[in-house]
Coordinates of C-alpha atoms and ligand atoms in Angstrom, one line a residue:
M1 CA -20.0 0.7 -12.5
E2 CA -19.3 0.0 -8.8
I3 CA -15.9 -1.2 -7.6
E4 CA -17.0 -4.9 -7.5
S5 CA -18.0 -4.8 -11.1
L6 CA -15.0 -2.7 -12.2
S7 CA -12.6 -5.3 -10.6
I8 CA -14.0 -7.8 -13.2
H9 CA -14.8 -5.7 -16.2
A10 CA -12.6 -2.6 -16.4
G11 CA -10.1 -2.3 -19.3
E12 CA -10.5 -3.8 -22.8
R13 CA -12.3 -7.0 -22.0
P14 CA -13.0 -9.5 -23.4
D15 CA -9.8 -9.6 -25.3
P16 CA -10.2 -8.1 -28.8
A17 CA -8.3 -10.9 -30.7
Y18 CA -10.5 -13.9 -30.0
G19 CA -13.0 -12.7 -27.3
A20 CA -11.0 -14.5 -24.5
V21 CA -12.8 -13.9 -21.2
G22 CA -9.8 -14.8 -19.2
T23 CA -7.2 -12.1 -20.0
P24 CA -4.4 -13.6 -22.1
I25 CA -0.8 -13.3 -21.0
Y26 CA 0.9 -11.4 -23.8
Q27 CA 4.3 -12.9 -23.1
T28 CA 6.2 -11.1 -25.8
S29 CA 9.0 -8.6 -25.7
T30 CA 8.1 -7.0 -29.0
F31 CA 5.3 -6.4 -31.5
A32 CA 5.5 -6.6 -35.3
F33 CA 4.7 -3.5 -37.3
Y34 CA 2.3 -4.2 -40.2
D35 CA 3.9 -1.4 -42.2
V36 CA 6.7 1.2 -41.8
G37 CA 5.7 3.4 -38.9
K38 CA 2.4 1.5 -38.3
N39 CA 1.7 -0.9 -35.5
R40 CA -1.4 -2.0 -33.5
G41 CA -0.8 0.2 -30.5
Y42 CA 2.1 -1.7 -29.1
D43 CA 5.8 -1.8 -30.1
Y44 CA 7.9 -3.0 -27.1
S45 CA 6.7 -4.5 -23.7
R46 CA 8.8 -2.1 -21.5
T47 CA 6.8 0.8 -22.9
A48 CA 3.4 -0.9 -22.9
N49 CA 2.0 -4.4 -22.9
P50 CA -1.7 -5.5 -23.5
T51 CA -1.9 -7.6 -20.3
R52 CA -0.3 -4.9 -18.2
K53 CA -2.6 -2.3 -19.9
I54 CA -5.7 -4.1 -18.7
L55 CA -4.4 -4.2 -15.1
E56 CA -3.4 -0.6 -15.3
E57 CA -6.8 0.5 -16.5
T58 CA -8.5 -1.6 -13.8
I59 CA -6.5 -0.2 -10.9
A60 CA -7.0 3.4 -12.3
K61 CA -10.7 2.8 -12.4
L62 CA -10.8 1.3 -8.9
E63 CA -9.0 4.4 -7.5
G64 CA -11.1 6.8 -9.6
G65 CA -7.9 8.2 -11.3
K66 CA -6.9 9.2 -14.8
A67 CA -4.4 6.5 -15.6
G68 CA -2.6 3.6 -14.0
F69 CA 0.9 2.1 -14.3
C70 CA 2.2 -1.2 -13.1
F71 CA 5.6 -1.8 -11.7
A72 CA 7.9 -4.8 -10.8
T73 CA 7.4 -4.1 -7.1
G74 CA 5.8 -1.6 -4.8
M75 CA 9.3 -0.1 -4.3
A76 CA 9.8 0.2 -8.1
A77 CA 6.5 2.2 -8.1
E78 CA 7.7 4.4 -5.2
T79 CA 11.1 4.9 -6.8
T80 CA 9.5 6.0 -10.1
V81 CA 7.1 8.5 -8.3
L82 CA 10.0 10.0 -6.3
H83 CA 11.9 10.6 -9.6
L84 CA 9.2 13.2 -10.4
L85 CA 11.5 15.2 -8.0
K86 CA 15.0 16.6 -8.6
A87 CA 18.1 17.4 -6.6
G88 CA 17.3 20.3 -4.2
D89 CA 13.7 19.4 -3.7
H90 CA 12.3 18.7 -0.2
V91 CA 9.7 16.1 0.8
I92 CA 7.5 16.0 3.9
S93 CA 6.6 12.4 4.9
G94 CA 4.7 10.6 7.6
D95 CA 7.0 9.4 10.3
D96 CA 5.7 5.8 10.5
V97 CA 5.7 4.8 6.8
Y98 CA 6.7 1.4 5.5
G99 CA 10.3 0.6 6.4
G100 CA 11.3 0.3 2.8
T101 CA 9.8 3.8 2.0
F102 CA 11.9 5.3 4.8
R103 CA 15.0 3.5 3.5
L104 CA 14.4 4.8 -0.1
L105 CA 13.9 8.4 1.1
E106 CA 16.8 8.4 3.5
N107 CA 19.4 6.2 1.8
V108 CA 18.7 6.6 -1.9
M109 CA 16.9 9.9 -2.4
R110 CA 18.8 11.9 0.2
P111 CA 22.3 11.1 -1.2
L112 CA 20.8 12.2 -4.6
G113 CA 19.9 15.6 -3.1
V114 CA 16.2 15.1 -2.2
E115 CA 15.8 15.7 1.5
T116 CA 12.9 14.5 3.6
T117 CA 11.4 15.7 6.9
F118 CA 9.6 12.9 8.7
M119 CA 6.7 13.9 11.0
R120 CA 3.3 13.0 12.3
L121 CA 0.9 14.4 9.8
N122 CA -2.0 15.1 12.2
D123 CA -1.7 18.8 12.7
R124 CA -2.3 21.3 9.9
R125 CA -0.2 24.0 11.5
K126 CA 2.8 21.7 12.1
I127 CA 2.7 20.6 8.5
E128 CA 2.6 24.2 7.3
A129 CA 5.5 25.1 9.6
A130 CA 7.6 22.3 8.0
I131 CA 7.0 23.6 4.5
R132 CA 10.1 25.2 2.9
P133 CA 10.5 27.2 -0.3
N134 CA 11.8 24.0 -2.0
T135 CA 9.2 21.6 -0.6
R136 CA 7.6 19.7 -3.6
M137 CA 5.8 16.7 -2.2
V138 CA 3.9 15.3 0.8
W139 CA 4.1 11.5 1.2
L140 CA 1.5 9.8 3.4
E141 CA 0.4 6.3 4.3
T142 CA -2.9 5.5 6.1
P143 CA -3.6 3.3 8.0
S144 CA 0.2 3.3 8.6
N145 CA 2.5 0.3 8.9
P146 CA 2.7 -1.2 11.5
L147 CA 0.9 1.0 14.1
L148 CA -2.2 1.6 11.9
N149 CA -2.1 5.4 12.7
I150 CA -4.8 7.2 10.8
T151 CA -4.1 10.4 8.8
D152 CA -6.8 12.8 7.8
V153 CA -6.4 12.5 4.0
E154 CA -8.6 15.4 3.1
M155 CA -6.8 17.8 5.6
V156 CA -3.4 16.8 4.2
A157 CA -4.6 17.2 0.6
D158 CA -6.0 20.6 1.4
V159 CA -2.8 21.9 3.1
A160 CA -0.8 20.6 0.1
K161 CA -3.1 22.2 -2.5
K162 CA -2.9 25.6 -0.7
H163 CA 0.9 25.4 -1.0
R164 CA 1.0 23.9 -4.5
L165 CA 2.6 20.7 -3.3
L166 CA 2.1 17.3 -4.9
T167 CA 0.6 14.6 -2.7
A168 CA 1.4 10.9 -2.9
I169 CA -0.3 8.3 -0.8
D170 CA 0.6 4.7 -0.2
N171 CA -2.9 3.0 -0.2
T172 CA -1.6 -0.5 0.2
F173 CA -3.2 -1.2 3.6
A174 CA -6.7 0.1 2.9
S175 CA -7.1 -0.8 -0.8
P176 CA -9.5 1.2 -2.9
V177 CA -12.4 -0.8 -1.5
F178 CA -12.0 0.9 1.9
L179 CA -10.3 4.2 0.9
R180 CA -10.3 6.2 -2.3
P181 CA -7.7 9.0 -1.7
I182 CA -8.3 10.7 -5.0
D183 CA -11.9 11.5 -3.9
Y184 CA -10.3 13.6 -1.1
G185 CA -7.9 15.5 -3.5
I186 CA -4.8 13.4 -3.5
D187 CA -2.6 13.6 -6.7
L188 CA -0.9 10.2 -6.8
V189 CA -1.8 6.8 -5.4
V190 CA 0.8 4.2 -4.9
H191 CA 0.3 0.5 -4.2
S192 CA 2.3 -2.6 -3.4
T193 CA 0.0 -4.9 -5.4
T194 CA 2.0 -7.7 -3.6
K195 CA -0.5 -7.3 -0.8
Y196 CA -4.3 -7.0 -0.9
L197 CA -4.7 -6.2 -4.7
N198 CA -3.1 -9.6 -5.6
G199 CA -4.0 -11.2 -2.3
H200 CA -2.5 -14.6 -2.7
C201 CA 1.2 -14.3 -1.7
D202 CA 2.4 -15.4 -5.1
V203 CA 3.6 -12.2 -6.8
V204 CA 5.5 -8.9 -6.0
G205 CA 4.3 -5.9 -7.9
G206 CA 3.5 -2.2 -7.6
A207 CA 1.1 0.4 -9.1
V208 CA 0.7 4.1 -9.5
V209 CA -2.5 6.0 -10.3
T210 CA -2.4 9.5 -11.6
T211 CA -4.9 12.3 -11.7
T212 CA -3.8 14.8 -14.4
D213 CA -2.5 14.6 -18.0
E214 CA 0.8 16.1 -16.9
L215 CA 1.4 13.5 -14.2
T216 CA 0.3 10.7 -16.5
E217 CA 2.8 11.8 -19.2
R218 CA 5.6 12.1 -16.6
V219 CA 5.0 8.7 -15.0
Q220 CA 4.7 7.0 -18.4
F221 CA 8.0 8.6 -19.4
L222 CA 9.7 7.6 -16.2
L223 CA 8.4 4.0 -16.3
N224 CA 9.7 3.6 -19.8
A225 CA 13.0 5.5 -19.2
M226 CA 13.8 3.8 -15.9
G227 CA 12.4 0.3 -17.0
T228 CA 10.6 -0.2 -13.7
C229 CA 7.6 -1.9 -15.2
A230 CA 5.9 -5.2 -14.3
S231 CA 6.0 -8.4 -16.3
P232 CA 3.0 -9.7 -18.2
F233 CA 2.7 -12.8 -16.1
D234 CA 2.8 -10.9 -12.8
C235 CA 0.1 -8.6 -14.2
W236 CA -2.0 -11.5 -15.1
L237 CA -1.8 -12.9 -11.6
V238 CA -2.7 -9.5 -10.0
L239 CA -5.7 -9.2 -12.5
R240 CA -6.9 -12.6 -11.4
G241 CA -6.5 -11.6 -7.7
I242 CA -8.3 -8.3 -8.2
E243 CA -11.5 -10.0 -9.4
T244 CA -12.2 -11.1 -5.8
L245 CA -10.6 -8.0 -4.1
S246 CA -13.9 -6.7 -2.6
L247 CA -15.0 -10.1 -1.2
R248 CA -11.6 -10.8 0.2
V249 CA -10.9 -7.5 2.0
K250 CA -14.4 -7.4 3.6
Q251 CA -13.8 -10.9 5.1
H252 CA -10.2 -9.8 6.1
A253 CA -11.8 -6.9 7.9
Q254 CA -14.5 -8.9 9.6
N255 CA -11.9 -11.4 10.9
A256 CA -9.5 -8.6 12.0
A257 CA -12.3 -6.9 14.0
A258 CA -13.0 -10.2 15.8
V259 CA -9.2 -10.6 16.5
A260 CA -9.0 -7.0 17.8
D261 CA -11.9 -7.7 20.2
F262 CA -10.4 -10.9 21.4
L263 CA -6.9 -9.4 22.0
G264 CA -8.4 -6.4 23.7
S265 CA -10.0 -8.5 26.4
H266 CA -7.0 -10.9 26.8
P267 CA -5.1 -10.5 30.1
A268 CA -1.7 -11.0 28.5
V269 CA -2.2 -8.1 26.1
S270 CA -1.3 -4.6 27.1
R271 CA -2.4 -2.7 24.0
V272 CA -4.2 -3.3 20.7
Y273 CA -3.9 -1.2 17.6
Y274 CA -6.9 -1.5 15.2
P275 CA -8.6 1.6 13.7
G276 CA -12.0 -0.1 14.1
L277 CA -11.7 0.0 17.9
K278 CA -13.4 3.0 19.5
S279 CA -10.3 3.4 21.7
H280 CA -8.1 3.9 18.7
P281 CA -7.0 7.6 18.5
G282 CA -7.8 7.7 14.7
H283 CA -11.1 5.9 14.9
D284 CA -13.4 8.9 14.2
I285 CA -11.3 10.0 11.1
A286 CA -11.1 6.4 9.9
R287 CA -14.9 6.0 10.2
R288 CA -15.4 9.2 8.3
Q289 CA -12.9 8.6 5.4
M290 CA -12.9 4.7 5.1
K291 CA -15.6 2.2 4.2
G292 CA -13.9 -0.5 6.4
F293 CA -11.0 -0.7 8.8
G294 CA -8.9 -3.3 7.0
G295 CA -7.3 -6.7 7.9
M296 CA -4.2 -5.6 9.9
V297 CA -4.0 -5.6 13.7
A298 CA -1.0 -4.8 15.9
F299 CA -0.6 -5.4 19.6
E300 CA 1.8 -5.3 22.5
L301 CA 2.2 -8.0 25.2
K302 CA 2.4 -7.2 28.9
G303 CA 5.6 -9.3 29.1
G304 CA 7.4 -7.1 26.4
T305 CA 10.0 -8.4 24.1
E306 CA 10.4 -11.8 25.8
A307 CA 6.6 -12.5 25.7
A308 CA 6.5 -11.4 22.1
Y309 CA 9.2 -13.8 21.1
A310 CA 7.5 -16.6 23.0
F311 CA 4.2 -15.8 21.2
L312 CA 6.0 -15.9 17.8
K313 CA 7.4 -19.3 18.6
K314 CA 4.1 -20.7 19.6
V315 CA 1.7 -19.6 16.8
K316 CA 0.9 -22.4 14.3
L317 CA -1.8 -21.2 11.9
F318 CA -0.2 -17.7 11.7
L319 CA 3.1 -18.0 9.7
L320 CA 6.0 -15.9 10.8
A321 CA 6.6 -14.0 7.6
E322 CA 7.0 -10.6 6.1
S323 CA 4.3 -9.3 3.9
L324 CA 0.5 -9.1 4.3
G325 CA -2.8 -9.2 2.5
G326 CA -2.8 -12.9 1.5
A327 CA -5.4 -15.5 2.2
A328 CA -3.1 -17.1 4.8
S329 CA -2.7 -15.4 8.2
L330 CA 0.8 -14.0 8.8
V331 CA 2.5 -12.6 11.9
A332 CA 5.5 -10.3 11.8
H333 CA 7.8 -8.7 14.4
P334 CA 8.3 -5.2 12.9
A335 CA 11.5 -4.3 14.9
T336 CA 13.5 -7.2 13.4
M337 CA 11.6 -7.8 10.2
T338 CA 9.6 -5.1 8.2
H339 CA 11.2 -2.2 10.0
A340 CA 14.7 -3.5 10.6
S341 CA 15.9 -1.0 8.0
M342 CA 14.7 1.9 10.2
P343 CA 17.2 3.1 12.7
R344 CA 16.3 2.1 16.3
E345 CA 15.9 5.7 17.5
H346 CA 13.6 6.6 14.7
R347 CA 11.6 3.4 15.3
E348 CA 11.2 4.1 19.0
K349 CA 10.2 7.7 18.3
A350 CA 7.5 6.4 16.0
G351 CA 6.3 4.0 18.7
I352 CA 7.5 0.8 17.1
T353 CA 8.7 -1.1 20.2
E354 CA 10.6 -4.4 20.4
G355 CA 7.5 -6.0 21.9
L356 CA 5.2 -5.0 19.1
V357 CA 3.6 -7.8 17.1
R358 CA 1.8 -7.3 13.7
L359 CA -0.9 -9.6 12.4
S360 CA -2.2 -9.9 8.8
V361 CA -5.4 -11.6 9.6
G362 CA -6.2 -14.1 6.8
L363 CA -9.3 -15.7 5.4
E364 CA -9.3 -18.9 7.5
N365 CA -12.3 -19.6 9.7
I366 CA -12.4 -17.1 12.5
N367 CA -12.7 -19.9 15.2
D368 CA -9.4 -21.4 14.0
I369 CA -7.7 -18.0 13.9
I370 CA -8.8 -17.2 17.5
A371 CA -7.9 -20.7 18.7
D372 CA -4.4 -20.3 17.5
L373 CA -4.0 -16.9 19.1
R374 CA -5.4 -18.2 22.4
Q375 CA -3.1 -21.2 22.6
A376 CA 0.0 -19.0 21.7
L377 CA -0.9 -16.4 24.4
E378 CA -1.2 -19.1 27.1
P379 CA 1.6 -18.7 29.8
G380 CA 4.5 -21.1 29.9
Ligands
LIG401 C1 5.1 -4.1 1.1 C2 4.9 -2.7 1.1 C3 5.6 -1.8 0.2 C4 6.6 -2.3 -0.7 O1 6.1 -3.1 -1.7 P1 7.0 -4.3 -2.4 O2 6.0 -4.9 -3.4 O3 7.4 -5.2 -1.3 O4 8.1 -3.7 -3.1 C5 5.2 -0.4 0.3 N1 4.3 0.0 1.1 C6 3.6 -0.8 2.0 C7 2.6 -0.2 2.9 C8 3.9 -2.1 2.0 O5 3.2 -2.9 2.8

């Protein structure tokens, strides 16, 4: 089945108990054994839950992986994956990853003895030069947050395989509709389901997809041992959102492309970041490895920080908020919001300036979206 159909039919559906087409919320902590040592496949909801299971199987199928696991948040998913490592291990990570990922690697994992080198993952030789005897994992995110840099997934997976390193990718921005990293040889896919997979700004959640029996067993063990799993109700919301994933992300991308074109020709704008633009440095790789360019656009104003603040005050339809991937258009100021946890000097090295504005282009009518941007960019 294709991704649009899998979004609706993957997993054990309809529900085996009564044939419910809408997946039931199994809001239970525990499951009765019908005899000593005998149950119906579930014993306790931390370990596994039928509602969660259907979502896990659905996300695994969408990504083309072996098994899926759902977590309380995207950060819980990342925390669990990073616990595949142990003290003394070394990670190579993209340098413009999500601010929370940076914070987790630097302020949680480093004190536990797992050190990370942050670098631009665009040069095979530079990646190889950064590999140490204790390097275990390469962490990447593409398109990256907030600058939408593109990483060649196949190249990174290939370098990692040659050196027997695990690869983990944060596929939150692209979603499996536009990018399927496992097809390029990636070992682990991570999602903040809070964003496009759920798509309605009403849940926080995370997911991990594995590609081998060994990784599946390890992640299942860690999820259960660490208790990082998602609740049945949150899984039900994400399942509901995923049914329309493909329709939504295609419309997000269409609207974002129109916004990028509009901003690119606006006199108050100095620079637009959107992988769909021919001028974007990662455009050719994005066109090769992705089926669409996504719904996120970033830009800088000629007037710098001051102009950015004025713009943020004037937008009406775009809500000033963290997060992305919902039906409603959102605008964020990465330096003070999503990336405030990244030290200023690291931010500047990665190109995240004080004047940078990030848009999550929503599903409103494109004329209303452009009209709001136009009025907010007017001088005075
Ligand atoms: C939001 C986000 C996360 C963190 O997910 P939460 O659900 O907020 O914990 C990780 N990576 C990316 C790219 C994100 O946008």
